[in-house]
Amino acid sequence: MDQEEFEARGWIKVPGLVSGSAINRLLHEFKSNVLPSTEPMHRQPNFSRTSGEAAHPHGVDELNAVSPHGFLINGLKDPHNWEASNHLFASLILDILSARSVRNALSNVHPAPDWVLHATMFFDRNQATEPHEDIYYIDSNPTGACLGFWLALEDIDERAGRFYFVEGSHKDSARTARHPMELENAEHLKLIEEYANRNRNSLVAPELRKGDALIWHGRTIHGALPVQDERFSRKSLTAHFIDSERVGRNRFRDFTSVEIRRFNDLRYLAAIRPDENAFAPTGVCTRDVELSGGRYCFVGIDRAGGDRIVLALEPHRDRPQIESLIGSLNDVMRQG
Ligand SMILES: O=C(O)CCC(=O)C(=O)O
């Protein structure tokens, strides 16, 4: 039933999916430690009408901007990954998203053995996100198994500006014949805006109460209506999940070299920039050291993920291997 409705409309509402107590714990931590923080935090850049990877970065680090009514203006990107900077906030998000009920709700609309979490966003206030389709920014490879998820962290007042869908846009063959990643960002957004304007009668902005969730197809056009009254917040947690049997991708590459971690038994992408290979060498140094057991060559390799591995080699036995190792590392770093 869920699946039929989902296929016809491109989205579904799941009332009361997440408990009020799990949400209260998350909001308590947000208000106590995230909102008052003076540290820079990771943000989702606007889907601005620029093109190319450098002009359209995956994330930017910014200080909190707070509205006159005390709401966070710039939403948070991938806070589920903030193990180092705010472990509790990250864990409370993963606790909500790893619930079996959440993954079952996803599988009810799109059969998959399991789901891997690829991205999250936390909003305190509506940022009036422009209409877009997710698979332009994140998709599965092969395409067709990326689901969006939006959890209301409070009863959403209409005056906050609701989240909306252009119903049926996921299966309109005039639009879906080509994968949008073939287009430049600016061109893609212009087409989406024109489509949304032409199909205003298919726009639905569901009423949501705290704990209700929305799930949508990666091709369903969606966005947020403008804020009508700044006194209303619009607290929400969004996520993107990919069928565990497919690899994630963006316009530039497949996410094959990412580090996957687990929370409970939910697998999630640990890298903030999922296209970055955490294992790629970024620096190398060698030291010859005389120890009681003999002379050793220590080779230190810095990796993009921030750690360093150290190999201890015996120069008299391993000299050709050491030279070839250093040569290959230097080649890789030059290519990078
Ligand atoms: O909540 C919003 O305003 C935007 C969220 C969104 O578009 C998404 O998660 O893809």
Short mmCIF file of C-alpha atoms and ligand atoms in Angstrom, two decimals:
data_model
loop_
_atom_site.label_atom_id
_atom_site.label_comp_id
_atom_site.label_asym_id
_atom_site.label_seq_id
_atom_site.Cartn_x
_atom_site.Cartn_y
_atom_site.Cartn_z
CA MET A 1 0.00 0.00 0.00
CA ASP A 2 2.77 2.43 1.00
CA GLN A 3 4.68 1.37 -2.08
CA GLU A 4 1.74 1.98 -4.44
CA GLU A 5 1.09 5.40 -2.97
CA PHE A 6 4.78 6.22 -3.11
CA GLU A 7 5.09 5.16 -6.73
CA ALA A 8 2.06 7.23 -7.73
CA ARG A 9 2.90 10.40 -5.82
CA GLY A 10 6.68 10.27 -5.39
CA TRP A 11 6.44 10.86 -1.64
CA ILE A 12 4.71 9.53 1.44
CA LYS A 13 3.99 10.77 4.97
CA VAL A 14 4.62 8.42 7.90
CA PRO A 15 2.80 9.83 10.92
CA GLY A 16 4.37 9.44 14.38
CA LEU A 17 7.45 7.56 13.16
CA VAL A 18 9.82 8.91 15.83
CA SER A 19 9.08 9.28 19.53
CA GLY A 20 8.80 12.68 21.20
CA SER A 21 11.37 11.69 23.82
CA ALA A 22 14.12 10.94 21.25
CA ILE A 23 13.39 14.30 19.60
CA ASN A 24 13.38 16.15 22.95
CA ARG A 25 16.84 14.78 23.79
CA LEU A 26 18.17 16.01 20.44
CA LEU A 27 16.59 19.46 20.80
CA HIS A 28 17.87 19.79 24.35
CA GLU A 29 21.44 19.18 23.17
CA PHE A 30 20.91 21.55 20.23
CA LYS A 31 19.72 24.37 22.49
CA SER A 32 22.32 23.75 25.21
CA ASN A 33 25.49 23.22 23.17
CA VAL A 34 25.03 23.70 19.42
CA LEU A 35 23.07 26.96 19.16
CA PRO A 36 25.23 28.89 21.68
CA SER A 37 28.51 27.54 20.22
CA THR A 38 31.07 29.99 18.85
CA GLU A 39 32.93 27.32 16.85
CA PRO A 40 32.65 27.16 13.04
CA MET A 41 30.37 24.33 11.91
CA HIS A 42 29.72 22.57 8.63
CA ARG A 43 26.89 23.95 6.44
CA GLN A 44 25.09 23.11 3.26
CA PRO A 45 25.76 25.81 0.68
CA ASN A 46 22.67 27.11 -1.13
CA PHE A 47 21.96 25.32 -4.39
CA SER A 48 22.97 28.57 -6.04
CA ARG A 49 22.94 29.00 -9.78
CA THR A 50 26.60 28.41 -10.23
CA SER A 51 28.22 25.54 -12.03
CA GLY A 52 31.30 23.39 -11.57
CA GLU A 53 32.70 21.68 -8.50
CA ALA A 54 34.69 24.62 -7.11
CA ALA A 55 31.79 27.05 -7.48
CA HIS A 56 29.39 24.59 -5.95
CA PRO A 57 31.21 23.12 -2.95
CA HIS A 58 29.81 20.23 -0.95
CA GLY A 59 30.05 22.10 2.31
CA VAL A 60 31.39 25.24 3.91
CA ASP A 61 32.39 25.95 7.52
CA GLU A 62 30.64 28.94 9.08
CA LEU A 63 29.87 30.43 12.48
CA ASN A 64 26.29 30.27 13.71
CA ALA A 65 24.03 33.09 12.55
CA VAL A 66 21.06 33.57 14.87
CA SER A 67 17.79 35.34 13.94
CA PRO A 68 16.29 38.13 16.10
CA HIS A 69 13.84 35.48 17.35
CA GLY A 70 16.73 33.25 18.48
CA PHE A 71 16.67 30.64 15.68
CA LEU A 72 19.70 29.28 13.86
CA ILE A 73 19.65 30.80 10.37
CA ASN A 74 22.27 28.63 8.68
CA GLY A 75 21.30 24.95 8.87
CA LEU A 76 23.85 22.28 9.77
CA LYS A 77 25.33 19.84 7.27
CA ASP A 78 26.12 16.25 8.19
CA PRO A 79 25.93 16.71 11.98
CA HIS A 80 25.66 12.91 12.29
CA ASN A 81 29.40 12.97 11.55
CA TRP A 82 30.39 15.29 14.37
CA GLU A 83 31.87 12.58 16.52
CA ALA A 84 34.89 14.70 17.36
CA SER A 85 33.25 18.10 17.88
CA ASN A 86 29.89 17.15 19.39
CA HIS A 87 29.70 13.46 20.05
CA LEU A 88 26.39 13.63 21.89
CA PHE A 89 24.57 15.58 19.17
CA ALA A 90 25.92 13.21 16.48
CA SER A 91 24.91 10.15 18.53
CA LEU A 92 21.39 11.45 19.18
CA ILE A 93 20.91 11.95 15.43
CA LEU A 94 22.26 8.49 14.64
CA ASP A 95 20.12 7.03 17.40
CA ILE A 96 16.99 8.40 15.68
CA LEU A 97 18.04 7.43 12.15
CA SER A 98 19.31 3.97 13.03
CA ALA A 99 15.95 2.87 14.48
CA ARG A 100 14.64 -0.22 12.75
CA SER A 101 11.28 1.53 12.33
CA VAL A 102 12.93 4.22 10.17
CA ARG A 103 14.66 1.70 7.91
CA ASN A 104 11.50 -0.40 7.67
CA ALA A 105 9.58 2.70 6.59
CA LEU A 106 12.14 3.20 3.80
CA SER A 107 11.93 -0.45 2.71
CA ASN A 108 8.12 -0.26 2.69
CA VAL A 109 8.25 2.17 -0.21
CA HIS A 110 11.34 0.84 -1.98
CA PRO A 111 12.32 -2.77 -1.29
CA ALA A 112 15.99 -2.96 -0.29
CA PRO A 113 17.80 -5.28 2.14
CA ASP A 114 19.05 -2.27 4.09
CA TRP A 115 19.97 1.39 3.78
CA VAL A 116 23.22 3.31 4.14
CA LEU A 117 23.01 6.85 5.49
CA HIS A 118 24.84 9.28 3.20
CA ALA A 119 23.96 12.78 4.37
CA THR A 120 22.03 14.69 7.02
CA MET A 121 20.92 18.26 7.63
CA PHE A 122 19.52 19.88 10.73
CA PHE A 123 17.33 22.98 10.39
CA ASP A 124 16.07 25.21 13.18
CA ARG A 125 14.37 27.64 10.82
CA ASN A 126 13.14 27.40 7.24
CA GLN A 127 15.86 28.32 4.73
CA ALA A 128 13.36 28.47 1.84
CA THR A 129 15.30 25.85 -0.11
CA GLU A 130 14.78 26.33 -3.84
CA PRO A 131 13.08 23.54 -5.81
CA HIS A 132 15.45 20.73 -6.75
CA GLU A 133 15.66 16.98 -7.21
CA ASP A 134 18.10 15.14 -5.00
CA ILE A 135 19.64 12.82 -7.55
CA TYR A 136 21.40 15.80 -9.08
CA TYR A 137 23.44 16.06 -5.86
CA ILE A 138 23.39 12.52 -4.52
CA ASP A 139 22.24 9.35 -6.22
CA SER A 140 22.76 5.63 -6.21
CA ASN A 141 24.68 3.87 -8.93
CA PRO A 142 22.76 2.34 -10.69
CA THR A 143 20.28 5.18 -10.33
CA GLY A 144 16.85 4.84 -8.70
CA ALA A 145 17.57 3.89 -5.08
CA CYS A 146 18.17 7.17 -3.26
CA LEU A 147 15.48 8.19 -0.79
CA GLY A 148 15.02 11.52 0.98
CA PHE A 149 13.81 11.61 4.59
CA TRP A 150 12.49 14.63 6.52
CA LEU A 151 11.56 14.43 10.18
CA ALA A 152 9.46 17.13 11.85
CA LEU A 153 11.09 17.95 15.20
CA GLU A 154 8.09 20.05 16.21
CA ASP A 155 4.53 20.71 14.98
CA ILE A 156 5.22 22.76 11.86
CA ASP A 157 3.17 25.94 11.65
CA GLU A 158 2.13 26.96 8.16
CA ARG A 159 3.58 30.43 8.81
CA ALA A 160 7.08 28.92 9.14
CA GLY A 161 6.94 28.05 5.41
CA ARG A 162 6.27 24.40 4.74
CA PHE A 163 8.27 21.76 2.93
CA TYR A 164 6.59 20.89 -0.39
CA PHE A 165 6.67 18.38 -3.24
CA VAL A 166 5.71 18.66 -6.87
CA GLU A 167 3.67 15.50 -6.80
CA GLY A 168 4.28 13.04 -9.65
CA SER A 169 7.38 14.90 -10.88
CA HIS A 170 9.48 11.75 -10.27
CA LYS A 171 7.79 9.86 -13.11
CA ASP A 172 7.07 12.51 -15.69
CA SER A 173 8.81 11.00 -18.69
CA ALA A 174 9.25 14.38 -20.38
CA ARG A 175 11.60 15.20 -17.52
CA THR A 176 13.02 11.88 -16.45
CA ALA A 177 14.26 10.57 -19.82
CA ARG A 178 17.71 12.05 -19.07
CA HIS A 179 19.68 11.88 -15.85
CA PRO A 180 19.98 15.45 -14.56
CA MET A 181 23.69 14.98 -13.82
CA GLU A 182 24.22 15.45 -17.55
CA LEU A 183 23.36 19.13 -17.05
CA GLU A 184 25.27 21.97 -15.41
CA ASN A 185 23.91 23.08 -12.03
CA ALA A 186 22.58 26.46 -13.24
CA GLU A 187 20.88 24.90 -16.27
CA HIS A 188 19.40 22.14 -14.13
CA LEU A 189 17.98 24.55 -11.53
CA LYS A 190 16.44 26.75 -14.22
CA LEU A 191 14.65 23.75 -15.76
CA ILE A 192 13.42 22.64 -12.35
CA GLU A 193 12.11 26.09 -11.50
CA GLU A 194 10.29 26.33 -14.84
CA TYR A 195 8.82 22.86 -14.29
CA ALA A 196 7.67 23.73 -10.74
CA ASN A 197 6.06 26.95 -12.00
CA ARG A 198 4.23 25.13 -14.81
CA ASN A 199 2.99 22.49 -12.36
CA ARG A 200 1.92 24.64 -9.43
CA ASN A 201 -1.35 22.73 -9.18
CA SER A 202 0.63 19.58 -8.29
CA LEU A 203 2.39 21.29 -5.39
CA VAL A 204 1.58 19.71 -2.02
CA ALA A 205 2.86 21.02 1.31
CA PRO A 206 1.87 18.43 3.93
CA GLU A 207 0.88 19.41 7.43
CA LEU A 208 3.31 17.84 9.89
CA ARG A 209 3.30 17.24 13.59
CA LYS A 210 6.29 16.47 15.77
CA GLY A 211 7.55 12.93 15.02
CA ASP A 212 5.93 12.71 11.55
CA ALA A 213 8.26 11.86 8.69
CA LEU A 214 8.26 12.36 4.93
CA ILE A 215 10.00 9.98 2.54
CA TRP A 216 10.48 10.88 -1.11
CA HIS A 217 11.89 9.53 -4.34
CA GLY A 218 15.25 10.96 -5.47
CA ARG A 219 13.60 12.45 -8.57
CA THR A 220 10.65 14.10 -6.83
CA ILE A 221 11.02 17.87 -7.06
CA HIS A 222 10.78 19.48 -3.63
CA GLY A 223 11.67 22.66 -1.79
CA ALA A 224 10.40 24.94 0.94
CA LEU A 225 7.78 27.71 0.75
CA PRO A 226 8.89 31.15 1.91
CA VAL A 227 8.76 32.06 5.60
CA GLN A 228 5.55 33.97 6.30
CA ASP A 229 6.28 34.94 9.87
CA GLU A 230 9.79 34.93 11.36
CA ARG A 231 8.43 34.17 14.83
CA PHE A 232 7.94 30.55 13.79
CA SER A 233 10.78 28.06 13.74
CA ARG A 234 10.72 24.94 11.54
CA LYS A 235 12.85 22.40 13.33
CA SER A 236 13.65 19.40 11.16
CA LEU A 237 16.19 16.68 10.55
CA THR A 238 16.68 15.51 6.98
CA ALA A 239 18.63 12.54 5.66
CA HIS A 240 19.47 10.79 2.42
CA PHE A 241 19.70 7.04 2.28
CA ILE A 242 21.03 4.75 -0.46
CA ASP A 243 20.06 1.12 -0.98
CA SER A 244 22.87 -0.87 0.69
CA GLU A 245 23.35 -2.95 -2.45
CA ARG A 246 24.29 0.09 -4.56
CA VAL A 247 27.10 2.58 -4.31
CA GLY A 248 26.41 6.29 -3.75
CA ARG A 249 27.58 8.90 -6.25
CA ASN A 250 27.53 12.59 -7.02
CA ARG A 251 28.08 14.41 -10.30
CA PHE A 252 31.81 14.00 -10.11
CA ARG A 253 32.46 10.46 -8.87
CA ASP A 254 31.23 7.23 -7.33
CA PHE A 255 31.69 7.05 -3.57
CA THR A 256 33.84 3.95 -3.68
CA SER A 257 36.70 5.05 -1.45
CA VAL A 258 34.76 6.30 1.54
CA GLU A 259 35.01 5.20 5.11
CA ILE A 260 31.82 3.56 6.36
CA ARG A 261 31.12 3.45 10.10
CA ARG A 262 28.35 1.81 12.09
CA PHE A 263 26.02 3.10 14.74
CA ASN A 264 23.93 0.29 16.22
CA ASP A 265 23.69 -1.61 12.97
CA LEU A 266 23.16 1.42 10.72
CA ARG A 267 25.99 1.93 8.25
CA TYR A 268 26.80 5.56 7.51
CA LEU A 269 29.34 7.52 5.55
CA ALA A 270 31.93 8.87 7.94
CA ALA A 271 33.78 11.28 5.65
CA ILE A 272 32.46 14.84 5.63
CA ARG A 273 33.39 15.09 1.98
CA PRO A 274 32.44 11.68 0.71
CA ASP A 275 34.42 12.12 -2.48
CA GLU A 276 37.66 12.46 -0.56
CA ASN A 277 39.75 9.32 -0.16
CA ALA A 278 40.67 9.26 3.53
CA PHE A 279 43.50 6.82 2.80
CA ALA A 280 45.25 8.89 0.11
CA PRO A 281 48.84 9.78 1.08
CA THR A 282 49.42 13.50 1.58
CA GLY A 283 52.98 13.46 2.93
CA VAL A 284 55.86 11.10 3.49
CA CYS A 285 59.07 11.25 5.50
CA THR A 286 61.85 8.78 6.29
CA ARG A 287 64.33 8.53 9.17
CA ASP A 288 67.23 6.12 9.53
CA VAL A 289 67.58 5.17 13.20
CA GLU A 290 70.25 3.06 14.87
CA LEU A 291 68.64 0.76 17.44
CA SER A 292 70.15 -2.01 19.55
CA GLY A 293 68.78 -4.66 17.15
CA GLY A 294 70.28 -2.93 14.12
CA ARG A 295 69.69 -0.04 11.77
CA TYR A 296 66.06 0.70 10.82
CA CYS A 297 64.38 2.99 8.36
CA PHE A 298 61.11 4.46 9.66
CA VAL A 299 58.74 5.57 6.90
CA GLY A 300 55.90 7.88 8.05
CA ILE A 301 52.93 8.34 5.70
CA ASP A 302 50.35 11.07 6.38
CA ARG A 303 46.89 10.27 5.05
CA ALA A 304 44.10 12.61 3.92
CA GLY A 305 41.87 11.38 6.75
CA GLY A 306 44.31 12.96 9.26
CA ASP A 307 46.15 9.92 10.60
CA ARG A 308 49.73 8.78 10.02
CA ILE A 309 51.01 5.27 9.52
CA VAL A 310 54.59 4.38 10.33
CA LEU A 311 56.47 1.43 8.86
CA ALA A 312 59.72 0.18 10.36
CA LEU A 313 61.94 -1.44 7.72
CA GLU A 314 65.40 -2.91 7.86
CA PRO A 315 67.45 -0.95 5.33
CA HIS A 316 70.03 -3.64 4.64
CA ARG A 317 67.29 -6.15 3.72
CA ASP A 318 64.51 -3.89 2.43
CA ARG A 319 66.32 -1.05 0.63
CA PRO A 320 64.81 -1.77 -2.87
CA GLN A 321 61.29 -2.02 -1.36
CA ILE A 322 61.80 1.23 0.57
CA GLU A 323 62.92 3.04 -2.57
CA SER A 324 60.07 1.71 -4.62
CA LEU A 325 57.55 2.55 -1.85
CA ILE A 326 58.79 6.14 -1.59
CA GLY A 327 58.77 6.44 -5.40
CA SER A 328 55.15 5.24 -5.67
CA LEU A 329 53.98 7.46 -2.81
CA ASN A 330 55.59 10.50 -4.45
CA ASP A 331 53.92 9.60 -7.78
CA VAL A 332 50.49 9.33 -6.12
CA MET A 333 50.96 12.64 -4.31
CA ARG A 334 52.07 14.40 -7.52
CA GLN A 335 48.92 13.12 -9.29
CA GLY A 336 46.73 14.30 -6.39
O1 LIG B 1 14.15 21.20 4.56
C1 LIG B 1 14.49 21.87 3.60
O2 LIG B 1 14.12 23.03 3.45
C2 LIG B 1 15.38 21.31 2.52
C3 LIG B 1 15.72 19.89 2.67
C4 LIG B 1 15.98 19.25 1.34
O3 LIG B 1 15.69 19.78 0.31
C5 LIG B 1 16.58 17.93 1.27
O4 LIG B 1 16.84 17.34 2.33
O5 LIG B 1 16.82 17.46 0.14
#
